[in-house]
Amino acid sequence: MIDAISTRMGDGERVTMSASELKEEILAGTEDAAEKGGVPRLTDDELDRLFEIMADPNRMVSVEPGKEVIVTDDGGTMSFYSGQDGGGVGVPLSRLQAILIYERACGADTTSMGHSDYSYKPVKSIVNFEMNEYYTASQMTTAPFFYGAQPNLGLYYQPDGPCVNPAELLGKGDIEGAKKTQEEAAEYLRKDLGFVVRKLDTVGCEGINFDTSGSAGDADYWAALQAVRDLKKNLPHLPMILGASGEFILGMHGSVEFDGKRLAGMYPQDQVKMAEAAGADIAGVAVNTNTNQSVAWNLARATTFVKAATAASNIPVHVNVGMGVAGVPMMEQPPIDSVSRVSKTLVELGKADGL
Amino acid sequence: MGMHISHIMTSGMGGLRTAGDLVAWMQMTRRMKINEAKEYVAGKLGVEVLDLTDEEVMRQLREDLGLGLVTSVAGSPKGIRAKMKIAELLGIRINSVDLFKSQTGYPR
């Protein structure tokens, strides 16, 4: 084995490491996750295996035949026709064309559509447009066809929404006021999530993706959990993915609870239990990539969190593996050598049910 | 798209090329984890789990059962027609199929 191993940093920069340096990176990553998340670090065998994957001289690696998992997406089809800011390649396809190409030419296990402004609040006012497009596309798709968007509580704060911005109140030391406005906004969000999903159900929606829940903190995550629970009472037949947005829930409020458990600071092994308790069918796990650290460090860290989450969960766990998460470098064209290593490791060592 | 395709090629089941969509339906509708979902689908198809991602096995099986194909055979079920066969094969409820049946007088 050569002792100058080509690998990358979390920002995509190619670097060279010796075998011992790479092993130190992997160990440091798993220990960081173990300490922060209160979960076991990877075993010695797993560390050795991760090293083998990272040190593999081939450009791409892959799982063994028979070990493949399900690949879902968060508006992946938009990448055909959107611009750089959406990570897209700017090919002028209709949404229907993009969906069918992704299903049939790319071999995706599932496909999805979403609004270009990929949050539920903007969908509310144009939901009939979305319903029409979804209905038409669903007649032609064969693979499971999701509708996806982000809860995105931030859109409910002024100037974009009706509630006072908690950041302004926190700046004035009004912690109670900041909490109250987040609670108010979360109720609006919960109601809007319910409204949009019930509308889509009437046109035969096959699945809903609540993407990056918790991106605006614990009140955001609470609203998504509560919306899933509300919807499952009347729509038990409608599959729902509840995806998270980071390895711990940001405590922007700090005291929000679901089923008596405080959401702030929750790591993936507990996030997936919340998703399951709410009634979600698939739980999404997200671990943010640190661009100052190596891919090896980030991937060891992410795998440690994912392994704990999949062990704790009774429902399928799909790991977010887009740019800047789970060890995938944070850049607009993530290098596929890194992408394939993340993919293989999370399946083989993290025991992910999907990506 | 390079990133999506990389994940699909590295770790994905291949969707309509093989049986990825079928396994996905079981995760979605019955909350089955990956190994359980694969065993369930393999059982329904009468194949081994390893065959689920074997294009040589699944191509003909999908055509024979009308489950939808990646290559476009004129007149071969795709879309809602294929999903009706999939729902029946797997014993699951697919919302778009239920709606189609309710709108066309097809027995549910």
Short mmCIF file of C-alpha atoms in Angstrom, two decimals:
data_model
loop_
_atom_site.label_atom_id
_atom_site.label_comp_id
_atom_site.label_asym_id
_atom_site.label_seq_id
_atom_site.Cartn_x
_atom_site.Cartn_y
_atom_site.Cartn_z
CA MET A 1 0.00 0.00 0.00
CA ILE A 2 1.37 3.39 -0.93
CA ASP A 3 1.98 5.77 1.95
CA ALA A 4 0.92 8.90 0.09
CA ILE A 5 -2.84 8.54 0.01
CA SER A 6 -4.81 11.00 -2.07
CA THR A 7 -7.85 12.24 -0.21
CA ARG A 8 -9.76 15.47 0.33
CA MET A 9 -10.69 18.12 2.84
CA GLY A 10 -14.25 19.03 3.72
CA ASP A 11 -14.17 21.88 1.21
CA GLY A 12 -13.16 19.50 -1.58
CA GLU A 13 -9.48 20.41 -1.72
CA ARG A 14 -7.33 17.44 -2.68
CA VAL A 15 -4.61 16.63 -0.15
CA THR A 16 -2.18 13.81 0.46
CA MET A 17 -1.87 11.96 3.74
CA SER A 18 0.25 9.14 5.01
CA ALA A 19 -1.49 5.99 6.23
CA SER A 20 -0.86 6.93 9.85
CA GLU A 21 -2.20 10.47 9.31
CA LEU A 22 -5.35 9.11 7.68
CA LYS A 23 -5.89 6.70 10.56
CA GLU A 24 -5.45 9.53 13.06
CA GLU A 25 -8.06 11.58 11.19
CA ILE A 26 -10.54 8.72 11.26
CA LEU A 27 -9.97 8.09 14.96
CA ALA A 28 -10.30 11.77 15.81
CA GLY A 29 -13.57 12.00 13.88
CA THR A 30 -15.23 9.06 15.56
CA GLU A 31 -14.03 10.19 19.00
CA ASP A 32 -15.48 13.64 18.40
CA ALA A 33 -18.87 12.16 17.58
CA ALA A 34 -18.73 9.74 20.50
CA GLU A 35 -17.94 12.51 22.95
CA LYS A 36 -20.46 15.05 21.64
CA GLY A 37 -23.29 12.60 20.93
CA GLY A 38 -22.81 10.28 23.88
CA VAL A 39 -22.62 7.28 21.55
CA PRO A 40 -20.06 4.50 21.10
CA ARG A 41 -17.15 5.24 18.83
CA LEU A 42 -16.55 2.95 15.87
CA THR A 43 -14.97 -0.38 16.73
CA ASP A 44 -11.37 -1.16 15.80
CA ASP A 45 -12.58 -3.39 12.96
CA GLU A 46 -14.80 -0.59 11.66
CA LEU A 47 -11.94 1.89 11.87
CA ASP A 48 -9.75 -0.48 9.85
CA ARG A 49 -12.51 -0.94 7.30
CA LEU A 50 -13.05 2.81 6.99
CA PHE A 51 -9.34 3.26 6.45
CA GLU A 52 -9.42 0.66 3.64
CA ILE A 53 -12.30 2.49 1.99
CA MET A 54 -10.61 5.88 2.24
CA ALA A 55 -7.23 4.53 1.11
CA ASP A 56 -8.64 2.63 -1.87
CA PRO A 57 -6.65 3.84 -4.89
CA ASN A 58 -9.63 3.74 -7.25
CA ARG A 59 -11.55 6.85 -8.13
CA MET A 60 -14.91 5.37 -7.15
CA VAL A 61 -15.78 2.67 -4.67
CA SER A 62 -19.12 0.96 -4.24
CA VAL A 63 -21.09 -1.43 -2.07
CA GLU A 64 -21.00 -5.15 -2.78
CA PRO A 65 -23.78 -6.68 -4.89
CA GLY A 66 -26.74 -7.45 -2.66
CA LYS A 67 -25.92 -4.70 -0.19
CA GLU A 68 -27.53 -1.83 -2.09
CA VAL A 69 -30.00 0.49 -0.40
CA ILE A 70 -32.75 2.90 -1.42
CA VAL A 71 -31.85 6.33 -2.75
CA THR A 72 -34.43 9.04 -2.08
CA ASP A 73 -33.96 12.73 -2.84
CA ASP A 74 -34.83 16.24 -1.78
CA GLY A 75 -35.87 17.86 -5.00
CA GLY A 76 -33.09 16.18 -6.95
CA THR A 77 -34.98 16.61 -10.20
CA MET A 78 -34.72 20.38 -9.82
CA SER A 79 -31.00 19.99 -10.36
CA PHE A 80 -31.69 19.55 -14.06
CA TYR A 81 -33.35 22.89 -14.64
CA SER A 82 -32.33 25.18 -11.80
CA GLY A 83 -29.34 27.48 -11.72
CA GLN A 84 -26.08 27.51 -9.81
CA ASP A 85 -27.71 28.79 -6.62
CA GLY A 86 -29.86 25.66 -6.62
CA GLY A 87 -26.97 23.41 -7.51
CA GLY A 88 -28.54 22.99 -10.93
CA VAL A 89 -27.18 22.55 -14.43
CA GLY A 90 -29.62 24.90 -16.14
CA VAL A 91 -31.07 22.60 -18.78
CA PRO A 92 -34.51 23.97 -19.75
CA LEU A 93 -36.60 20.91 -18.94
CA SER A 94 -40.14 20.93 -17.63
CA ARG A 95 -40.64 19.44 -14.19
CA LEU A 96 -42.32 16.40 -15.75
CA GLN A 97 -39.39 15.82 -18.10
CA ALA A 98 -36.90 16.13 -15.25
CA ILE A 99 -38.86 13.70 -13.08
CA LEU A 100 -39.10 11.06 -15.82
CA ILE A 101 -35.43 11.40 -16.78
CA TYR A 102 -34.39 10.97 -13.17
CA GLU A 103 -36.60 7.89 -12.85
CA ARG A 104 -35.77 6.22 -16.15
CA ALA A 105 -32.34 7.43 -17.25
CA CYS A 106 -30.66 7.80 -13.87
CA GLY A 107 -32.01 4.63 -12.24
CA ALA A 108 -33.36 6.37 -9.16
CA ASP A 109 -35.29 4.24 -6.70
CA THR A 110 -37.71 7.07 -5.97
CA THR A 111 -38.33 10.45 -7.49
CA SER A 112 -39.90 13.68 -6.33
CA MET A 113 -41.04 17.13 -7.23
CA GLY A 114 -41.06 20.39 -5.32
CA HIS A 115 -41.55 24.09 -5.74
CA SER A 116 -38.48 26.05 -6.87
CA ASP A 117 -38.79 28.02 -3.63
CA TYR A 118 -38.43 24.78 -1.72
CA SER A 119 -40.37 25.55 1.45
CA TYR A 120 -43.96 24.78 2.45
CA LYS A 121 -44.99 28.39 3.12
CA PRO A 122 -44.60 29.57 -0.50
CA VAL A 123 -46.34 26.40 -1.68
CA LYS A 124 -49.45 27.27 0.30
CA SER A 125 -50.49 30.13 -1.95
CA ILE A 126 -49.87 28.22 -5.20
CA VAL A 127 -50.89 24.79 -4.00
CA ASN A 128 -53.38 24.31 -6.84
CA PHE A 129 -50.56 24.67 -9.37
CA GLU A 130 -48.57 22.06 -7.45
CA MET A 131 -51.57 19.76 -7.19
CA ASN A 132 -52.13 19.92 -10.93
CA GLU A 133 -48.53 19.20 -11.79
CA TYR A 134 -48.28 16.43 -9.23
CA TYR A 135 -51.46 14.76 -10.49
CA THR A 136 -50.30 14.84 -14.10
CA ALA A 137 -46.83 13.53 -13.31
CA SER A 138 -48.13 10.78 -11.03
CA GLN A 139 -50.02 9.25 -13.95
CA MET A 140 -46.69 8.70 -15.70
CA THR A 141 -44.23 7.90 -12.93
CA THR A 142 -43.68 4.28 -11.92
CA ALA A 143 -41.20 4.68 -9.06
CA PRO A 144 -42.51 6.11 -5.78
CA PHE A 145 -43.14 9.82 -6.34
CA PHE A 146 -42.75 12.19 -3.40
CA TYR A 147 -43.68 15.82 -2.95
CA GLY A 148 -40.97 17.57 -0.96
CA ALA A 149 -40.30 20.92 0.71
CA GLN A 150 -38.78 22.33 3.87
CA PRO A 151 -40.78 23.42 6.91
CA ASN A 152 -38.43 26.42 7.25
CA LEU A 153 -39.79 28.27 10.29
CA GLY A 154 -37.66 31.30 9.44
CA LEU A 155 -40.17 32.32 6.77
CA TYR A 156 -42.73 33.04 9.47
CA TYR A 157 -40.66 35.82 11.02
CA GLN A 158 -40.80 39.45 9.93
CA PRO A 159 -40.27 40.79 7.31
CA ASP A 160 -41.22 37.55 5.48
CA GLY A 161 -43.92 36.47 7.89
CA PRO A 162 -46.30 37.62 10.59
CA CYS A 163 -44.23 36.98 13.73
CA VAL A 164 -41.64 39.21 15.35
CA ASN A 165 -38.15 38.00 14.56
CA PRO A 166 -36.78 36.25 17.68
CA ALA A 167 -33.24 37.32 16.79
CA GLU A 168 -34.28 40.94 17.34
CA LEU A 169 -35.83 40.13 20.71
CA LEU A 170 -32.82 38.11 21.81
CA GLY A 171 -30.62 41.05 20.94
CA LYS A 172 -32.66 43.14 23.40
CA GLY A 173 -32.40 40.46 26.08
CA ASP A 174 -36.09 39.56 25.77
CA ILE A 175 -35.70 35.80 26.04
CA GLU A 176 -39.31 35.15 27.01
CA GLY A 177 -40.50 37.26 24.08
CA ALA A 178 -38.20 35.36 21.73
CA LYS A 179 -39.61 32.07 22.96
CA LYS A 180 -43.20 33.24 22.59
CA THR A 181 -42.74 34.42 19.02
CA GLN A 182 -41.15 31.09 18.04
CA GLU A 183 -44.08 29.23 19.58
CA GLU A 184 -46.51 31.43 17.67
CA ALA A 185 -44.64 30.90 14.40
CA ALA A 186 -44.48 27.14 15.00
CA GLU A 187 -48.26 26.97 15.26
CA TYR A 188 -48.60 28.79 11.93
CA LEU A 189 -46.10 26.38 10.38
CA ARG A 190 -47.85 23.33 11.81
CA LYS A 191 -51.14 24.51 10.34
CA ASP A 192 -49.63 25.27 6.92
CA LEU A 193 -47.89 21.90 6.72
CA GLY A 194 -51.23 20.26 7.39
CA PHE A 195 -53.01 22.41 4.79
CA VAL A 196 -50.56 21.69 1.97
CA VAL A 197 -50.29 17.97 2.63
CA ARG A 198 -54.06 17.46 2.88
CA LYS A 199 -54.44 19.22 -0.47
CA LEU A 200 -51.81 17.02 -2.09
CA ASP A 201 -53.42 13.91 -0.68
CA THR A 202 -56.58 14.70 -2.64
CA VAL A 203 -54.65 14.34 -5.91
CA GLY A 204 -53.15 10.98 -4.96
CA CYS A 205 -49.88 12.06 -3.42
CA GLU A 206 -47.73 8.96 -2.91
CA GLY A 207 -45.40 10.37 -0.29
CA ILE A 208 -44.40 13.55 1.48
CA ASN A 209 -40.88 14.68 2.37
CA PHE A 210 -40.46 17.15 5.24
CA ASP A 211 -36.91 18.08 4.32
CA THR A 212 -34.36 19.61 6.75
CA SER A 213 -36.79 19.86 9.63
CA GLY A 214 -35.28 21.83 12.48
CA SER A 215 -33.20 24.12 10.28
CA ALA A 216 -34.51 27.09 12.27
CA GLY A 217 -34.15 25.32 15.58
CA ASP A 218 -36.18 23.29 18.02
CA ALA A 219 -39.49 25.08 17.42
CA ASP A 220 -39.12 24.33 13.69
CA TYR A 221 -38.51 20.64 14.47
CA TRP A 222 -41.45 20.58 16.88
CA ALA A 223 -43.80 21.94 14.20
CA ALA A 224 -42.74 19.23 11.75
CA LEU A 225 -43.13 16.46 14.35
CA GLN A 226 -46.52 17.76 15.36
CA ALA A 227 -47.66 18.11 11.75
CA VAL A 228 -46.73 14.49 11.04
CA ARG A 229 -48.67 13.38 14.10
CA ASP A 230 -51.68 15.53 13.13
CA LEU A 231 -51.68 14.25 9.55
CA LYS A 232 -51.25 10.60 10.40
CA LYS A 233 -54.51 10.70 12.38
CA ASN A 234 -56.53 11.25 9.19
CA LEU A 235 -54.05 10.17 6.52
CA PRO A 236 -52.43 7.00 7.88
CA HIS A 237 -52.01 5.75 4.32
CA LEU A 238 -49.76 8.65 3.23
CA PRO A 239 -46.03 7.83 3.65
CA MET A 240 -43.96 10.58 5.24
CA ILE A 241 -40.25 11.18 5.43
CA LEU A 242 -39.18 13.41 8.32
CA GLY A 243 -35.66 14.58 7.57
CA ALA A 244 -33.46 16.44 10.01
CA SER A 245 -31.07 19.30 9.29
CA GLY A 246 -28.07 18.71 11.53
CA GLU A 247 -26.47 16.35 14.01
CA PHE A 248 -28.12 18.18 16.87
CA ILE A 249 -31.28 20.25 17.10
CA LEU A 250 -30.43 23.91 17.59
CA GLY A 251 -31.88 25.30 20.81
CA MET A 252 -33.12 28.60 19.40
CA HIS A 253 -36.02 28.33 21.86
CA GLY A 254 -34.42 25.95 24.32
CA SER A 255 -37.48 24.60 26.09
CA VAL A 256 -39.64 23.07 23.35
CA GLU A 257 -40.65 19.49 24.13
CA PHE A 258 -42.28 16.68 22.19
CA ASP A 259 -43.76 13.80 24.19
CA GLY A 260 -42.12 15.27 27.28
CA LYS A 261 -38.64 15.27 25.77
CA ARG A 262 -36.69 18.46 25.20
CA LEU A 263 -35.76 18.75 21.54
CA ALA A 264 -32.88 21.21 21.88
CA GLY A 265 -29.56 19.44 21.70
CA MET A 266 -30.98 16.13 20.49
CA TYR A 267 -28.55 14.00 18.50
CA PRO A 268 -29.56 11.60 15.69
CA GLN A 269 -30.12 8.56 17.90
CA ASP A 270 -32.86 10.51 19.67
CA GLN A 271 -34.06 12.47 16.63
CA VAL A 272 -35.03 9.23 14.88
CA LYS A 273 -37.00 8.12 17.95
CA MET A 274 -38.94 11.38 17.84
CA ALA A 275 -39.66 10.90 14.14
CA GLU A 276 -40.86 7.38 14.83
CA ALA A 277 -43.03 8.52 17.74
CA ALA A 278 -44.61 11.22 15.59
CA GLY A 279 -45.59 8.58 13.04
CA ALA A 280 -43.06 9.15 10.27
CA ASP A 281 -42.39 6.22 7.97
CA ILE A 282 -38.78 7.11 7.19
CA ALA A 283 -36.41 9.19 9.35
CA GLY A 284 -33.73 11.36 7.78
CA VAL A 285 -30.40 11.99 9.51
CA ALA A 286 -28.14 14.92 8.69
CA VAL A 287 -24.56 15.47 9.93
CA ASN A 288 -22.92 18.68 8.83
CA THR A 289 -19.51 18.62 7.14
CA ASN A 290 -16.77 20.70 8.77
CA THR A 291 -14.86 22.23 5.86
CA ASN A 292 -11.75 22.75 7.99
CA GLN A 293 -11.48 19.04 8.62
CA SER A 294 -10.68 16.19 6.24
CA VAL A 295 -13.28 14.02 4.56
CA ALA A 296 -11.90 11.12 6.61
CA TRP A 297 -12.55 12.98 9.87
CA ASN A 298 -16.00 14.08 8.74
CA LEU A 299 -16.98 10.66 7.44
CA ALA A 300 -15.81 8.85 10.57
CA ARG A 301 -17.80 11.33 12.62
CA ALA A 302 -20.91 11.03 10.49
CA THR A 303 -20.74 7.24 10.43
CA THR A 304 -20.54 7.14 14.21
CA PHE A 305 -23.73 9.19 14.50
CA VAL A 306 -25.51 7.22 11.76
CA LYS A 307 -24.59 3.85 13.25
CA ALA A 308 -26.11 4.91 16.57
CA ALA A 309 -29.22 6.24 14.85
CA THR A 310 -29.88 3.14 12.74
CA ALA A 311 -29.41 0.94 15.81
CA ALA A 312 -31.90 3.03 17.78
CA SER A 313 -34.54 3.30 15.07
CA ASN A 314 -37.33 0.85 14.33
CA ILE A 315 -38.14 2.67 11.09
CA PRO A 316 -35.91 3.03 8.00
CA VAL A 317 -33.19 5.66 8.31
CA HIS A 318 -32.13 7.56 5.22
CA VAL A 319 -29.01 9.66 5.58
CA ASN A 320 -28.73 13.09 3.98
CA VAL A 321 -25.74 12.83 1.66
CA GLY A 322 -25.96 16.03 -0.35
CA MET A 323 -23.23 18.67 -0.58
CA GLY A 324 -21.89 19.56 2.85
CA VAL A 325 -23.44 16.72 4.80
CA ALA A 326 -22.33 13.31 6.07
CA GLY A 327 -18.78 13.92 4.95
CA VAL A 328 -19.61 14.96 1.39
CA PRO A 329 -17.47 18.03 0.68
CA MET A 330 -19.18 21.40 0.83
CA MET A 331 -18.79 22.65 -2.71
CA GLU A 332 -21.17 22.96 -5.62
CA GLN A 333 -19.68 19.97 -7.48
CA PRO A 334 -18.79 17.46 -4.75
CA PRO A 335 -15.92 15.27 -6.04
CA ILE A 336 -17.30 11.85 -6.83
CA ASP A 337 -14.32 10.09 -5.24
CA SER A 338 -15.49 11.50 -1.91
CA VAL A 339 -19.17 11.02 -2.67
CA SER A 340 -18.72 7.33 -3.40
CA ARG A 341 -16.68 6.79 -0.22
CA VAL A 342 -19.36 8.47 1.87
CA SER A 343 -22.02 6.40 0.16
CA LYS A 344 -20.30 3.07 0.68
CA THR A 345 -19.26 3.76 4.28
CA LEU A 346 -22.68 4.86 5.49
CA VAL A 347 -24.25 1.72 4.03
CA GLU A 348 -21.59 -0.75 5.07
CA LEU A 349 -20.62 0.62 8.48
CA GLY A 350 -23.47 3.00 9.30
CA LYS A 351 -26.11 0.40 8.33
CA ALA A 352 -28.20 3.04 6.61
CA ASP A 353 -31.48 1.84 5.08
CA GLY A 354 -31.20 4.50 2.44
CA LEU A 355 -29.46 7.62 1.30
CA MET B 1 -26.68 15.75 -10.88
CA GLY B 2 -23.23 14.19 -10.70
CA MET B 3 -23.62 13.77 -6.99
CA HIS B 4 -27.05 12.11 -7.25
CA ILE B 5 -25.84 9.78 -9.97
CA SER B 6 -22.74 8.92 -7.94
CA HIS B 7 -24.86 7.82 -4.99
CA ILE B 8 -27.20 5.85 -7.24
CA MET B 9 -24.31 4.05 -8.92
CA THR B 10 -22.40 3.46 -5.69
CA SER B 11 -25.15 2.32 -3.37
CA GLY B 12 -28.56 2.51 -5.03
CA MET B 13 -30.74 -0.43 -5.93
CA GLY B 14 -31.32 0.83 -9.45
CA GLY B 15 -35.00 1.72 -9.39
CA LEU B 16 -36.90 0.44 -12.43
CA ARG B 17 -33.73 -1.15 -13.83
CA THR B 18 -34.11 -3.77 -11.14
CA ALA B 19 -36.31 -3.75 -8.02
CA GLY B 20 -35.33 -0.58 -6.20
CA ASP B 21 -38.72 1.02 -6.55
CA LEU B 22 -40.43 -2.09 -5.18
CA VAL B 23 -38.21 -2.18 -2.09
CA ALA B 24 -38.75 1.55 -1.63
CA TRP B 25 -42.53 1.03 -1.58
CA MET B 26 -42.11 -1.38 1.35
CA GLN B 27 -40.02 1.11 3.32
CA MET B 28 -42.61 3.79 2.70
CA THR B 29 -45.83 1.85 3.25
CA ARG B 30 -44.81 -0.65 5.93
CA ARG B 31 -41.80 1.10 7.49
CA MET B 32 -39.62 -1.90 6.70
CA LYS B 33 -35.89 -1.56 7.25
CA ILE B 34 -33.77 -2.45 4.25
CA ASN B 35 -33.14 -6.15 4.83
CA GLU B 36 -36.76 -6.86 5.76
CA ALA B 37 -38.00 -4.89 2.74
CA LYS B 38 -35.70 -6.80 0.40
CA GLU B 39 -36.74 -10.18 1.78
CA TYR B 40 -40.41 -9.25 1.46
CA VAL B 41 -40.07 -8.17 -2.17
CA ALA B 42 -37.89 -11.15 -3.06
CA GLY B 43 -40.54 -13.41 -1.57
CA LYS B 44 -43.31 -11.79 -3.58
CA LEU B 45 -41.28 -12.07 -6.78
CA GLY B 46 -40.09 -15.62 -6.07
CA VAL B 47 -36.41 -14.69 -6.38
CA GLU B 48 -33.39 -14.48 -4.11
CA VAL B 49 -32.47 -11.19 -2.44
CA LEU B 50 -29.33 -11.01 -4.59
CA ASP B 51 -31.53 -11.17 -7.71
CA LEU B 52 -33.29 -7.94 -6.74
CA THR B 53 -30.40 -5.90 -8.13
CA ASP B 54 -29.60 -8.23 -11.01
CA GLU B 55 -30.69 -6.55 -14.23
CA GLU B 56 -30.56 -9.87 -16.09
CA VAL B 57 -33.13 -11.40 -13.74
CA MET B 58 -35.30 -8.36 -13.12
CA ARG B 59 -35.61 -7.10 -16.71
CA GLN B 60 -37.65 -10.06 -17.91
CA LEU B 61 -39.48 -10.51 -14.64
CA ARG B 62 -40.67 -6.89 -14.67
CA GLU B 63 -41.89 -7.24 -18.25
CA ASP B 64 -43.66 -10.53 -17.52
CA LEU B 65 -45.41 -9.08 -14.46
CA GLY B 66 -46.17 -5.67 -16.01
CA LEU B 67 -44.28 -3.73 -13.34
CA GLY B 68 -42.80 -1.10 -15.62
CA LEU B 69 -39.49 -1.04 -17.44
CA VAL B 70 -36.69 1.41 -17.85
CA THR B 71 -36.45 0.85 -21.59
CA SER B 72 -39.62 1.96 -23.30
CA VAL B 73 -41.38 -1.01 -24.84
CA ALA B 74 -44.37 0.35 -26.74
CA GLY B 75 -47.58 -0.69 -25.02
CA SER B 76 -45.86 -2.13 -21.97
CA PRO B 77 -47.34 -0.93 -18.69
CA LYS B 78 -45.74 2.11 -17.18
CA GLY B 79 -46.93 4.85 -14.90
CA ILE B 80 -50.26 4.34 -13.22
CA ARG B 81 -50.85 1.02 -15.02
CA ALA B 82 -47.60 -0.41 -13.69
CA LYS B 83 -48.28 0.97 -10.23
CA MET B 84 -51.60 -0.87 -10.17
CA LYS B 85 -49.74 -4.13 -10.79
CA ILE B 86 -47.12 -3.19 -8.18
CA ALA B 87 -49.75 -2.44 -5.53
CA GLU B 88 -51.44 -5.75 -6.23
CA LEU B 89 -48.19 -7.73 -6.21
CA LEU B 90 -46.89 -6.23 -2.98
CA GLY B 91 -50.25 -6.03 -1.22
CA ILE B 92 -49.87 -2.34 -0.51
CA ARG B 93 -51.90 0.79 -0.92
CA ILE B 94 -50.63 3.42 -3.37
CA ASN B 95 -52.54 6.67 -3.11
CA SER B 96 -52.39 7.57 -6.80
CA VAL B 97 -53.65 4.10 -7.73
CA ASP B 98 -56.57 4.38 -5.33
CA LEU B 99 -57.51 7.73 -6.81
CA PHE B 100 -57.26 6.37 -10.36
CA LYS B 101 -59.53 3.46 -9.47
CA SER B 102 -62.07 5.73 -7.80
CA GLN B 103 -62.18 7.95 -10.88
CA THR B 104 -62.47 5.15 -13.43
CA GLY B 105 -64.95 2.83 -11.77
CA TYR B 106 -62.25 0.19 -11.37
CA PRO B 107 -63.04 -2.05 -8.38
CA ARG B 108 -60.87 -1.06 -5.40
#
